[in-house]
Amino acid sequence: MPRRRGRLNQEDFIKGGRSLRAKVRRYRPRIVAVLGVGAYREAFAQPKAVIGEQPERIGEARVWVLPNPSGLNANYQLPDLVKLFEELRQTADTS
């Protein structure tokens, strides 16, 4: 599928996932947060992933998937986003 202006295709997500894996191996963060469940599903071949902490890790890093806070994503309102990002912050503070 050719890339349309302003849109990423599956190949773009897969390439981005490989790049992120390499950066995680290099910098070794404790937690990695990916914004956008669709992006995570495509980039990491996890079609059933849901919002929240994932059972998979990237290297030693725990992986969190959060909704994309873009105004185009109407599925999550501000209170929902705040709650999810707060859960991630609490995890980071205790790990």
Short mmCIF file of N, CA, C and O in Angstrom, two decimals, residues 2-92:
data_model
loop_
_atom_site.label_atom_id
_atom_site.label_comp_id
_atom_site.label_asym_id
_atom_site.label_seq_id
_atom_site.Cartn_x
_atom_site.Cartn_y
_atom_site.Cartn_z
N PRO A 2 0.71 2.14 -0.92
CA PRO A 2 1.53 3.35 -0.95
C PRO A 2 1.18 4.27 0.20
O PRO A 2 0.06 4.28 0.70
N ARG A 3 2.14 5.04 0.62
CA ARG A 3 1.93 5.98 1.70
C ARG A 3 1.19 7.20 1.19
O ARG A 3 1.54 7.77 0.18
N ARG A 4 0.15 7.55 1.91
CA ARG A 4 -0.60 8.76 1.59
C ARG A 4 -0.08 9.89 2.46
O ARG A 4 0.38 9.67 3.57
N ARG A 5 -0.16 11.06 1.96
CA ARG A 5 0.33 12.23 2.70
C ARG A 5 -0.35 12.30 4.07
O ARG A 5 -1.56 12.29 4.18
N GLY A 6 0.48 12.38 5.11
CA GLY A 6 -0.04 12.50 6.46
C GLY A 6 -0.51 11.19 7.08
O GLY A 6 -1.01 11.19 8.19
N ARG A 7 -0.37 10.10 6.38
CA ARG A 7 -0.81 8.80 6.90
C ARG A 7 0.36 7.83 6.90
O ARG A 7 1.18 7.83 6.00
N LEU A 8 0.39 6.99 7.92
CA LEU A 8 1.42 5.96 7.98
C LEU A 8 0.82 4.64 7.53
O LEU A 8 -0.34 4.34 7.84
N ASN A 9 1.61 3.85 6.83
CA ASN A 9 1.13 2.53 6.44
C ASN A 9 1.76 1.48 7.35
O ASN A 9 2.58 1.79 8.21
N GLN A 10 1.40 0.22 7.14
CA GLN A 10 1.88 -0.85 7.99
C GLN A 10 3.41 -0.93 8.00
O GLN A 10 4.03 -1.12 9.05
N GLU A 11 4.01 -0.75 6.87
CA GLU A 11 5.48 -0.79 6.78
C GLU A 11 6.11 0.31 7.64
O GLU A 11 7.13 0.08 8.30
N ASP A 12 5.51 1.49 7.66
CA ASP A 12 6.02 2.58 8.49
C ASP A 12 5.98 2.20 9.98
O ASP A 12 6.93 2.46 10.72
N PHE A 13 4.87 1.59 10.41
CA PHE A 13 4.76 1.18 11.81
C PHE A 13 5.78 0.11 12.16
O PHE A 13 6.41 0.16 13.23
N ILE A 14 5.95 -0.86 11.29
CA ILE A 14 6.91 -1.93 11.54
C ILE A 14 8.33 -1.37 11.63
O ILE A 14 9.09 -1.73 12.54
N LYS A 15 8.67 -0.49 10.73
CA LYS A 15 9.99 0.14 10.76
C LYS A 15 10.17 0.94 12.05
O LYS A 15 11.23 0.88 12.69
N GLY A 16 9.14 1.65 12.46
CA GLY A 16 9.21 2.41 13.71
C GLY A 16 9.37 1.50 14.91
O GLY A 16 10.10 1.83 15.85
N GLY A 17 8.70 0.35 14.90
CA GLY A 17 8.84 -0.62 15.99
C GLY A 17 10.27 -1.14 16.10
O GLY A 17 10.81 -1.27 17.20
N ARG A 18 10.87 -1.44 14.96
CA ARG A 18 12.27 -1.90 14.97
C ARG A 18 13.19 -0.81 15.53
O ARG A 18 14.10 -1.09 16.32
N SER A 19 12.95 0.40 15.12
CA SER A 19 13.76 1.52 15.59
C SER A 19 13.61 1.70 17.10
O SER A 19 14.59 1.92 17.82
N LEU A 20 12.38 1.60 17.59
CA LEU A 20 12.15 1.76 19.03
C LEU A 20 12.82 0.63 19.81
O LEU A 20 13.46 0.88 20.84
N ARG A 21 12.73 -0.59 19.32
CA ARG A 21 13.41 -1.71 19.99
C ARG A 21 14.91 -1.44 20.12
O ARG A 21 15.51 -1.68 21.17
N ALA A 22 15.51 -0.95 19.05
CA ALA A 22 16.95 -0.67 19.07
C ALA A 22 17.27 0.41 20.10
O ALA A 22 18.26 0.31 20.83
N LYS A 23 16.45 1.43 20.17
CA LYS A 23 16.69 2.51 21.15
C LYS A 23 16.52 2.01 22.58
O LYS A 23 17.27 2.40 23.47
N VAL A 24 15.54 1.14 22.79
CA VAL A 24 15.34 0.60 24.13
C VAL A 24 16.54 -0.26 24.54
O VAL A 24 17.01 -0.18 25.68
N ARG A 25 17.06 -1.06 23.62
CA ARG A 25 18.26 -1.85 23.93
C ARG A 25 19.44 -0.94 24.25
O ARG A 25 20.23 -1.24 25.14
N ARG A 26 19.55 0.17 23.54
CA ARG A 26 20.68 1.07 23.75
C ARG A 26 20.56 1.85 25.06
O ARG A 26 21.52 1.95 25.83
N TYR A 27 19.39 2.43 25.31
CA TYR A 27 19.24 3.34 26.46
C TYR A 27 18.71 2.66 27.72
O TYR A 27 18.78 3.22 28.80
N ARG A 28 18.14 1.49 27.59
CA ARG A 28 17.67 0.67 28.69
C ARG A 28 16.75 1.37 29.70
O ARG A 28 17.02 1.39 30.91
N PRO A 29 15.65 1.95 29.22
CA PRO A 29 14.70 2.55 30.16
C PRO A 29 13.99 1.45 30.94
O PRO A 29 13.95 0.29 30.53
N ARG A 30 13.42 1.81 32.07
CA ARG A 30 12.64 0.85 32.86
C ARG A 30 11.26 0.63 32.26
O ARG A 30 10.71 -0.46 32.35
N ILE A 31 10.69 1.70 31.68
CA ILE A 31 9.34 1.65 31.14
C ILE A 31 9.33 2.35 29.79
O ILE A 31 9.97 3.38 29.61
N VAL A 32 8.58 1.78 28.86
CA VAL A 32 8.35 2.39 27.55
C VAL A 32 6.85 2.59 27.40
O VAL A 32 6.08 1.65 27.64
N ALA A 33 6.43 3.78 27.04
CA ALA A 33 5.02 4.06 26.80
C ALA A 33 4.82 4.35 25.31
O ALA A 33 5.54 5.15 24.73
N VAL A 34 3.86 3.66 24.74
CA VAL A 34 3.51 3.85 23.33
C VAL A 34 2.14 4.50 23.30
O VAL A 34 1.19 4.00 23.92
N LEU A 35 2.03 5.62 22.61
CA LEU A 35 0.75 6.30 22.49
C LEU A 35 0.04 5.81 21.23
O LEU A 35 0.55 5.98 20.13
N GLY A 36 -1.09 5.20 21.44
CA GLY A 36 -1.89 4.69 20.34
C GLY A 36 -1.88 3.18 20.29
O GLY A 36 -0.87 2.57 19.94
N VAL A 37 -3.01 2.57 20.63
CA VAL A 37 -3.08 1.11 20.63
C VAL A 37 -2.95 0.57 19.21
O VAL A 37 -2.32 -0.48 19.01
N GLY A 38 -3.48 1.26 18.24
CA GLY A 38 -3.36 0.80 16.85
C GLY A 38 -1.91 0.80 16.40
O GLY A 38 -1.46 -0.14 15.74
N ALA A 39 -1.19 1.85 16.77
CA ALA A 39 0.22 1.93 16.41
C ALA A 39 1.00 0.79 17.06
O ALA A 39 1.83 0.15 16.41
N TYR A 40 0.73 0.53 18.32
CA TYR A 40 1.43 -0.57 19.01
C TYR A 40 1.10 -1.91 18.36
O TYR A 40 2.00 -2.72 18.12
N ARG A 41 -0.16 -2.14 18.08
CA ARG A 41 -0.57 -3.41 17.46
C ARG A 41 0.18 -3.64 16.15
O ARG A 41 0.65 -4.75 15.89
N GLU A 42 0.27 -2.61 15.33
CA GLU A 42 0.95 -2.74 14.04
C GLU A 42 2.46 -2.88 14.20
O GLU A 42 3.09 -3.74 13.60
N ALA A 43 3.05 -2.00 15.00
CA ALA A 43 4.51 -1.95 15.12
C ALA A 43 5.10 -3.19 15.77
O ALA A 43 6.23 -3.58 15.46
N PHE A 44 4.35 -3.81 16.67
CA PHE A 44 4.90 -4.92 17.44
C PHE A 44 4.15 -6.23 17.21
O PHE A 44 4.32 -7.18 17.97
N ALA A 45 3.33 -6.28 16.16
CA ALA A 45 2.60 -7.51 15.79
C ALA A 45 1.85 -8.08 16.99
O ALA A 45 1.95 -9.27 17.29
N GLN A 46 1.11 -7.22 17.66
CA GLN A 46 0.31 -7.62 18.82
C GLN A 46 -1.15 -7.22 18.56
O GLN A 46 -1.66 -6.27 19.16
N PRO A 47 -1.84 -7.92 17.67
CA PRO A 47 -3.17 -7.49 17.24
C PRO A 47 -4.23 -7.46 18.33
O PRO A 47 -5.25 -6.80 18.18
N LYS A 48 -4.00 -8.12 19.44
CA LYS A 48 -4.99 -8.16 20.52
C LYS A 48 -4.62 -7.25 21.70
O LYS A 48 -5.27 -7.30 22.75
N ALA A 49 -3.60 -6.44 21.54
CA ALA A 49 -3.17 -5.55 22.62
C ALA A 49 -4.30 -4.61 23.02
O ALA A 49 -5.13 -4.22 22.20
N VAL A 50 -4.34 -4.29 24.29
CA VAL A 50 -5.31 -3.35 24.83
C VAL A 50 -4.58 -2.24 25.59
O VAL A 50 -3.38 -2.35 25.84
N ILE A 51 -5.29 -1.24 25.95
CA ILE A 51 -4.73 -0.12 26.71
C ILE A 51 -4.24 -0.64 28.07
O ILE A 51 -4.89 -1.46 28.70
N GLY A 52 -3.09 -0.15 28.50
CA GLY A 52 -2.54 -0.51 29.81
C GLY A 52 -1.20 -1.19 29.68
O GLY A 52 -0.59 -1.23 28.61
N GLU A 53 -0.74 -1.76 30.80
CA GLU A 53 0.55 -2.45 30.78
C GLU A 53 0.42 -3.74 29.99
O GLU A 53 -0.58 -4.46 30.11
N GLN A 54 1.43 -4.05 29.21
CA GLN A 54 1.43 -5.22 28.35
C GLN A 54 2.19 -6.36 29.02
O GLN A 54 3.12 -6.13 29.78
N PRO A 55 1.81 -7.61 28.71
CA PRO A 55 2.58 -8.73 29.26
C PRO A 55 3.96 -8.85 28.62
O PRO A 55 4.89 -9.36 29.24
N GLU A 56 4.10 -8.37 27.38
CA GLU A 56 5.38 -8.42 26.68
C GLU A 56 6.28 -7.29 27.18
O GLU A 56 5.81 -6.26 27.64
N ARG A 57 7.55 -7.51 27.04
CA ARG A 57 8.55 -6.48 27.35
C ARG A 57 9.36 -6.20 26.10
O ARG A 57 9.42 -7.03 25.20
N ILE A 58 9.98 -5.05 26.09
CA ILE A 58 10.96 -4.73 25.05
C ILE A 58 12.28 -4.71 25.79
O ILE A 58 12.53 -3.82 26.60
N GLY A 59 13.10 -5.69 25.54
CA GLY A 59 14.31 -5.85 26.33
C GLY A 59 13.87 -6.10 27.77
O GLY A 59 13.03 -6.96 28.04
N GLU A 60 14.39 -5.32 28.69
CA GLU A 60 14.00 -5.42 30.09
C GLU A 60 12.90 -4.43 30.45
O GLU A 60 12.39 -4.43 31.57
N ALA A 61 12.52 -3.57 29.51
CA ALA A 61 11.57 -2.50 29.79
C ALA A 61 10.13 -2.99 29.83
O ALA A 61 9.69 -3.73 28.95
N ARG A 62 9.41 -2.55 30.84
CA ARG A 62 7.98 -2.78 30.89
C ARG A 62 7.35 -1.91 29.80
O ARG A 62 7.83 -0.82 29.52
N VAL A 63 6.27 -2.39 29.22
CA VAL A 63 5.62 -1.68 28.12
C VAL A 63 4.20 -1.30 28.50
O VAL A 63 3.41 -2.13 28.95
N TRP A 64 3.92 -0.02 28.30
CA TRP A 64 2.57 0.50 28.51
C TRP A 64 2.05 1.02 27.18
O TRP A 64 2.78 1.68 26.43
N VAL A 65 0.78 0.76 26.91
CA VAL A 65 0.11 1.32 25.75
C VAL A 65 -0.97 2.25 26.28
O VAL A 65 -1.77 1.88 27.14
N LEU A 66 -0.92 3.47 25.80
CA LEU A 66 -1.88 4.49 26.21
C LEU A 66 -2.60 5.04 24.99
O LEU A 66 -2.07 4.98 23.88
N PRO A 67 -3.80 5.57 25.18
CA PRO A 67 -4.49 6.15 24.03
C PRO A 67 -3.72 7.35 23.50
O PRO A 67 -3.07 8.07 24.25
N ASN A 68 -3.82 7.55 22.21
CA ASN A 68 -3.23 8.74 21.62
C ASN A 68 -4.07 9.93 22.07
O ASN A 68 -5.28 9.94 21.86
N PRO A 69 -3.47 10.93 22.71
CA PRO A 69 -4.24 12.06 23.22
C PRO A 69 -4.65 13.07 22.14
O PRO A 69 -5.19 14.12 22.46
N SER A 70 -4.43 12.73 20.89
CA SER A 70 -4.81 13.63 19.81
C SER A 70 -6.29 13.98 19.88
O SER A 70 -7.12 13.14 20.24
N GLY A 71 -6.61 15.19 19.50
CA GLY A 71 -8.00 15.61 19.44
C GLY A 71 -8.81 14.78 18.46
O GLY A 71 -10.04 14.76 18.52
N LEU A 72 -8.13 14.09 17.56
CA LEU A 72 -8.83 13.23 16.60
C LEU A 72 -9.32 11.93 17.24
O LEU A 72 -10.15 11.24 16.67
N ASN A 73 -8.81 11.61 18.42
CA ASN A 73 -9.19 10.39 19.12
C ASN A 73 -10.28 10.74 20.13
O ASN A 73 -10.01 11.13 21.25
N ALA A 74 -11.52 10.58 19.73
CA ALA A 74 -12.65 10.94 20.60
C ALA A 74 -13.05 9.81 21.53
O ALA A 74 -13.97 9.95 22.32
N ASN A 75 -12.36 8.67 21.48
CA ASN A 75 -12.72 7.53 22.32
C ASN A 75 -12.39 7.77 23.79
O ASN A 75 -13.01 7.16 24.66
N TYR A 76 -11.43 8.61 24.05
CA TYR A 76 -11.02 8.88 25.43
C TYR A 76 -11.12 10.37 25.70
O TYR A 76 -10.51 11.18 25.02
N GLN A 77 -11.90 10.70 26.73
CA GLN A 77 -12.04 12.08 27.14
C GLN A 77 -10.95 12.41 28.16
O GLN A 77 -10.30 11.51 28.70
N LEU A 78 -10.76 13.68 28.43
CA LEU A 78 -9.68 14.12 29.31
C LEU A 78 -9.65 13.39 30.66
O LEU A 78 -8.57 12.94 31.07
N PRO A 79 -10.76 13.22 31.36
CA PRO A 79 -10.68 12.49 32.65
C PRO A 79 -10.15 11.07 32.49
O PRO A 79 -9.41 10.58 33.34
N ASP A 80 -10.54 10.40 31.40
CA ASP A 80 -10.05 9.04 31.15
C ASP A 80 -8.55 9.04 30.88
O ASP A 80 -7.82 8.19 31.37
N LEU A 81 -8.10 10.01 30.08
CA LEU A 81 -6.67 10.12 29.78
C LEU A 81 -5.87 10.40 31.05
O LEU A 81 -4.83 9.79 31.27
N VAL A 82 -6.37 11.31 31.87
CA VAL A 82 -5.68 11.64 33.11
C VAL A 82 -5.53 10.40 33.98
O VAL A 82 -4.45 10.13 34.52
N LYS A 83 -6.58 9.61 34.10
CA LYS A 83 -6.54 8.40 34.92
C LYS A 83 -5.49 7.42 34.40
O LYS A 83 -4.69 6.88 35.17
N LEU A 84 -5.46 7.20 33.10
CA LEU A 84 -4.51 6.24 32.52
C LEU A 84 -3.06 6.72 32.66
O LEU A 84 -2.17 5.94 33.01
N PHE A 85 -2.83 8.00 32.40
CA PHE A 85 -1.47 8.53 32.53
C PHE A 85 -1.03 8.55 33.99
O PHE A 85 0.15 8.35 34.29
N GLU A 86 -1.98 8.76 34.90
CA GLU A 86 -1.66 8.71 36.33
C GLU A 86 -1.26 7.29 36.74
O GLU A 86 -0.32 7.11 37.53
N GLU A 87 -1.92 6.28 36.21
CA GLU A 87 -1.54 4.89 36.49
C GLU A 87 -0.10 4.63 36.05
O GLU A 87 0.67 3.98 36.76
N LEU A 88 0.25 5.12 34.88
CA LEU A 88 1.62 4.96 34.39
C LEU A 88 2.59 5.68 35.32
O LEU A 88 3.63 5.12 35.69
N ARG A 89 2.27 6.90 35.72
CA ARG A 89 3.16 7.65 36.62
C ARG A 89 3.35 6.92 37.94
O ARG A 89 4.47 6.80 38.44
N GLN A 90 2.29 6.37 38.49
CA GLN A 90 2.40 5.63 39.75
C GLN A 90 3.27 4.40 39.59
O GLN A 90 4.08 4.08 40.45
N THR A 91 3.14 3.73 38.46
CA THR A 91 3.99 2.56 38.18
C THR A 91 5.46 2.98 38.10
O THR A 91 6.33 2.33 38.65
N ALA A 92 5.70 4.08 37.41
CA ALA A 92 7.08 4.56 37.27
C ALA A 92 7.66 4.96 38.62
O ALA A 92 8.84 4.71 38.89
#
